[in-house]
């Protein structure tokens, strides 16, 4: 998918912007999400996330399955370094 592709829809752009806001507010990079996917064996790639955030990706079901797994793991405290990083950031924000 080329970087010059137009957005799928205005709604896709809004969804991507909301996800980017969430990701940045939790101190997570595209690479963090890519590494999470690799660690957990789910299909979540840094380029895919970048396209999603710009509204130019038409996600396949596996993308949403990966996001659901990410959210579930973050909620439950998970074991990988990414989850520890995210958990520490969540704890820090709660203390502020």
CSV table of C-alpha atoms in Angstrom, one decimal:
chain,number,residue,atom,x,y,z
A,1,UNK,CA,0.0,0.0,0.0
A,2,UNK,CA,1.6,3.3,-1.1
A,3,UNK,CA,1.8,6.2,1.3
A,4,UNK,CA,-0.1,8.4,-1.2
A,5,UNK,CA,-3.3,6.4,-1.0
A,6,UNK,CA,-6.4,8.5,-0.2
A,7,UNK,CA,-8.3,7.8,3.0
A,8,UNK,CA,-10.9,5.1,2.9
A,9,UNK,CA,-13.5,7.4,4.4
A,10,UNK,CA,-13.9,10.3,6.8
A,11,UNK,CA,-14.9,7.9,9.5
A,12,UNK,CA,-11.7,5.8,8.9
A,13,UNK,CA,-9.7,9.0,9.4
A,14,UNK,CA,-11.5,9.8,12.7
A,15,UNK,CA,-11.1,6.3,14.0
A,16,UNK,CA,-7.4,6.3,13.1
A,17,UNK,CA,-6.9,9.7,14.8
A,18,UNK,CA,-8.7,8.4,17.9
A,19,UNK,CA,-6.5,5.3,18.0
A,20,UNK,CA,-3.3,7.4,17.5
A,21,UNK,CA,-4.4,9.7,20.4
A,22,UNK,CA,-4.8,6.7,22.6
A,23,UNK,CA,-1.5,5.1,21.5
A,24,UNK,CA,0.5,8.4,22.1
A,25,UNK,CA,-1.2,9.1,25.4
A,26,UNK,CA,-0.1,5.7,26.6
A,27,UNK,CA,3.5,6.2,25.4
A,28,UNK,CA,3.3,3.4,22.8
A,29,UNK,CA,5.1,3.6,19.5
A,30,UNK,CA,4.4,1.9,16.2
A,31,UNK,CA,7.4,-0.3,16.9
A,32,UNK,CA,6.0,-1.2,20.4
A,33,UNK,CA,2.8,-2.5,18.8
A,34,UNK,CA,4.8,-4.4,16.2
A,35,UNK,CA,6.9,-6.0,18.9
A,36,UNK,CA,3.8,-6.8,20.8
A,37,UNK,CA,2.4,-8.6,17.8
A,38,UNK,CA,5.6,-10.6,17.3
A,39,UNK,CA,5.8,-11.5,21.0
A,40,UNK,CA,2.1,-12.6,21.2
A,41,UNK,CA,1.9,-14.2,17.7
A,42,UNK,CA,-0.8,-11.9,16.4
A,43,UNK,CA,-0.7,-10.0,13.1
A,44,UNK,CA,-0.1,-6.4,14.2
A,45,UNK,CA,2.6,-4.6,12.2
A,46,UNK,CA,4.0,-1.1,12.6
A,47,UNK,CA,3.3,-0.1,9.0
A,48,UNK,CA,-0.3,-1.4,9.3
A,49,UNK,CA,-0.8,0.7,12.4
A,50,UNK,CA,0.6,3.8,10.6
A,51,UNK,CA,-1.8,3.3,7.7
A,52,UNK,CA,-4.7,2.6,10.1
A,53,UNK,CA,-4.0,5.9,11.9
A,54,UNK,CA,-4.1,7.8,8.6
A,55,UNK,CA,-7.3,6.2,7.5
A,56,UNK,CA,-5.9,4.6,4.5
A,57,UNK,CA,-6.0,1.0,5.7
A,58,UNK,CA,-9.0,-1.3,5.1
A,59,UNK,CA,-8.3,-3.6,8.0
A,60,UNK,CA,-8.8,-7.3,7.8
A,61,UNK,CA,-10.5,-9.2,10.7
A,62,UNK,CA,-7.1,-10.3,11.9
A,63,UNK,CA,-6.2,-6.7,12.6
A,64,UNK,CA,-9.1,-6.2,14.9
A,65,UNK,CA,-8.4,-9.6,16.5
A,66,UNK,CA,-4.9,-8.4,17.2
A,67,UNK,CA,-6.2,-5.1,18.7
A,68,UNK,CA,-8.7,-7.0,20.8
A,69,UNK,CA,-5.9,-9.2,22.2
A,70,UNK,CA,-3.8,-6.1,22.9
A,71,UNK,CA,-6.6,-4.4,24.8
A,72,UNK,CA,-7.3,-7.7,26.7
A,73,UNK,CA,-3.7,-8.1,27.6
A,74,UNK,CA,-3.3,-4.5,28.7
A,75,UNK,CA,-6.4,-4.8,30.8
A,76,UNK,CA,-5.2,-8.0,32.5
A,77,UNK,CA,-1.6,-6.9,33.0
A,78,UNK,CA,0.1,-9.4,30.6
A,79,UNK,CA,3.7,-10.7,30.7
A,80,UNK,CA,5.7,-9.2,27.8
A,81,UNK,CA,8.0,-6.1,28.1
A,82,UNK,CA,5.4,-4.1,26.1
A,83,UNK,CA,2.7,-4.9,28.6
A,84,UNK,CA,4.9,-4.1,31.5
A,85,UNK,CA,5.8,-0.8,29.9
A,86,UNK,CA,2.1,0.0,29.3
A,87,UNK,CA,1.1,-1.1,32.8
A,88,UNK,CA,3.8,1.1,34.3
A,89,UNK,CA,2.5,4.1,32.3
A,90,UNK,CA,-1.1,3.4,33.3
A,91,UNK,CA,-0.1,3.1,37.0
A,92,UNK,CA,1.9,6.4,36.7
A,93,UNK,CA,-1.1,8.2,35.1
A,94,UNK,CA,-3.5,7.0,37.8
A,95,UNK,CA,-1.1,8.3,40.5
A,96,UNK,CA,-1.1,11.8,38.9
